[in-house]
Short mmCIF file of C-alpha atoms in Angstrom, two decimals:
data_model
loop_
_atom_site.label_atom_id
_atom_site.label_comp_id
_atom_site.label_asym_id
_atom_site.label_seq_id
_atom_site.Cartn_x
_atom_site.Cartn_y
_atom_site.Cartn_z
CA MET A 1 -35.96 -6.13 35.52
CA THR A 2 -35.34 -7.09 31.80
CA ALA A 3 -32.38 -7.84 29.99
CA PRO A 4 -31.24 -5.62 27.12
CA PRO A 5 -32.31 -6.80 23.66
CA ILE A 6 -29.53 -8.98 22.11
CA ALA A 7 -28.03 -7.62 18.68
CA GLU A 8 -28.56 -9.82 15.85
CA GLU A 9 -25.43 -11.56 14.70
CA PRO A 10 -24.57 -11.36 10.82
CA ALA A 11 -25.26 -14.49 8.80
CA ALA A 12 -22.33 -16.75 8.28
CA GLY A 13 -20.36 -15.87 5.16
CA LEU A 14 -21.52 -12.32 5.18
CA VAL A 15 -18.99 -10.84 7.66
CA PRO A 16 -18.17 -7.42 6.22
CA PRO A 17 -14.41 -6.48 6.03
CA PRO A 18 -12.94 -4.20 8.62
CA ARG A 19 -13.29 -0.68 8.04
CA GLY A 20 -10.20 1.08 6.67
CA ARG A 21 -8.63 -2.09 5.54
CA ARG A 22 -8.05 -1.00 1.87
CA ARG A 23 -6.32 2.16 2.97
CA VAL A 24 -3.93 0.18 5.23
CA THR A 25 -3.21 -2.09 2.51
CA VAL A 26 -2.35 0.50 0.05
CA TRP A 27 -0.17 2.14 2.58
CA ARG A 28 1.74 -1.02 3.34
CA LEU A 29 2.34 -1.86 -0.28
CA LEU A 30 3.61 1.89 -0.90
CA VAL A 31 5.99 1.33 2.17
CA ALA A 32 7.26 -1.93 0.73
CA LEU A 33 7.98 -0.30 -2.56
CA VAL A 34 9.91 2.57 -1.06
CA GLU A 35 11.86 -0.17 1.01
CA LEU A 36 12.67 -1.94 -2.11
CA LEU A 37 13.85 1.09 -3.83
CA ALA A 38 15.99 2.03 -0.86
CA ALA A 39 17.37 -1.49 -0.95
CA ALA A 40 18.39 -1.14 -4.51
CA ALA A 41 20.12 2.13 -3.71
CA ALA A 42 21.99 0.69 -0.77
CA ILE A 43 23.15 -2.25 -3.06
CA TRP A 44 24.40 0.31 -5.83
CA LEU A 45 26.33 2.35 -3.13
CA ALA A 46 27.74 -0.96 -1.71
CA PHE A 47 29.13 -1.70 -5.31
CA GLN A 48 30.51 1.85 -5.33
CA CYS A 49 32.15 1.42 -1.95
CA TRP A 50 34.03 -1.91 -2.34
CA PRO A 51 36.37 -1.10 -5.05
CA ARG A 52 37.47 2.07 -3.10
CA GLY A 53 38.53 -0.39 -0.28
CA ILE A 54 41.29 -1.98 -2.34
CA ALA A 55 44.50 -0.14 -3.41
CA THR A 56 47.23 -2.01 -5.35
CA ILE A 57 50.64 -0.43 -4.74
CA THR A 58 53.47 -1.20 -7.10
CA LEU A 59 57.06 -0.21 -6.11
CA VAL A 60 59.88 -0.59 -8.68
CA LEU A 61 63.30 -1.09 -6.93
CA GLU A 62 66.68 0.34 -8.52
CA ASP A 63 67.56 -3.25 -9.77
CA GLY A 64 64.14 -3.40 -11.60
CA THR A 65 62.33 -5.75 -9.20
CA GLU A 66 58.72 -5.02 -8.84
CA LEU A 67 56.99 -5.41 -5.54
CA VAL A 68 53.26 -5.49 -5.85
CA SER A 69 51.21 -5.03 -2.51
CA THR A 70 47.53 -4.64 -1.99
CA ARG A 71 46.12 -2.46 0.71
CA TYR A 72 42.87 -2.88 2.09
CA PHE A 73 40.83 0.08 3.67
CA GLY A 74 38.36 -1.18 6.36
CA ASN A 75 36.17 1.81 6.38
CA TRP A 76 35.23 1.52 2.73
CA MET A 77 34.82 -2.41 3.03
CA ALA A 78 32.88 -1.88 6.24
CA ALA A 79 30.57 0.60 4.61
CA ALA A 80 29.85 -1.86 1.72
CA ILE A 81 29.30 -4.66 4.11
CA GLY A 82 26.87 -2.39 6.09
CA LEU A 83 25.06 -1.33 3.10
CA GLY A 84 24.68 -4.78 1.79
CA THR A 85 23.26 -5.97 5.18
CA LEU A 86 20.90 -2.88 5.33
CA ALA A 87 19.63 -3.88 1.84
CA GLY A 88 18.98 -7.39 3.09
CA LEU A 89 16.98 -5.98 5.99
CA LEU A 90 14.93 -3.77 3.97
CA VAL A 91 14.05 -6.33 1.41
CA THR A 92 12.93 -8.69 4.34
CA ASP A 93 10.72 -5.90 5.80
CA ALA A 94 9.25 -5.26 2.21
CA VAL A 95 8.34 -8.92 1.96
CA ARG A 96 6.77 -8.76 5.45
CA GLN A 97 4.80 -5.59 4.57
CA VAL A 98 3.38 -7.15 1.50
CA LEU A 99 2.39 -10.37 3.24
CA VAL A 100 0.66 -8.40 6.06
CA ALA A 101 -1.09 -6.38 3.37
CA LEU A 102 -2.47 -9.16 1.51
CA ARG A 103 -3.38 -11.48 4.32
CA ARG A 104 -7.10 -11.80 5.04
CA PRO A 105 -8.10 -11.24 8.81
CA ALA A 106 -8.59 -14.33 10.78
CA ASN A 107 -12.33 -13.84 11.37
CA SER A 108 -13.28 -12.84 7.88
CA GLN A 109 -14.91 -15.09 5.34
CA VAL A 110 -15.38 -15.13 1.59
CA VAL A 111 -18.54 -13.42 0.76
CA PRO A 112 -20.20 -15.30 -2.16
CA SER A 113 -20.93 -13.03 -5.12
#
């Protein structure tokens, strides 16, 4: 009984990159771009929501005294805070997507040209 032939191993430094790597890299970069655009939209919406959460009420009494109150609406402020948090998470994931797209696989080596 004979052993099967041993496949030749590629020479050091000539390891080809994994197949489909370029397509995955481009896809991840596009996802990161979309996430950054969504984060920008969330920040814009947060700045639109915050002023709606504050109302200044001025009451003038019969004797001329002005009473100024500020009323805070929690739903608008919570929306602004939530949108800001969402934007932070989207930016964090966009950075992760870019780093994953640009990293080299652990077993690849630079091929001299």
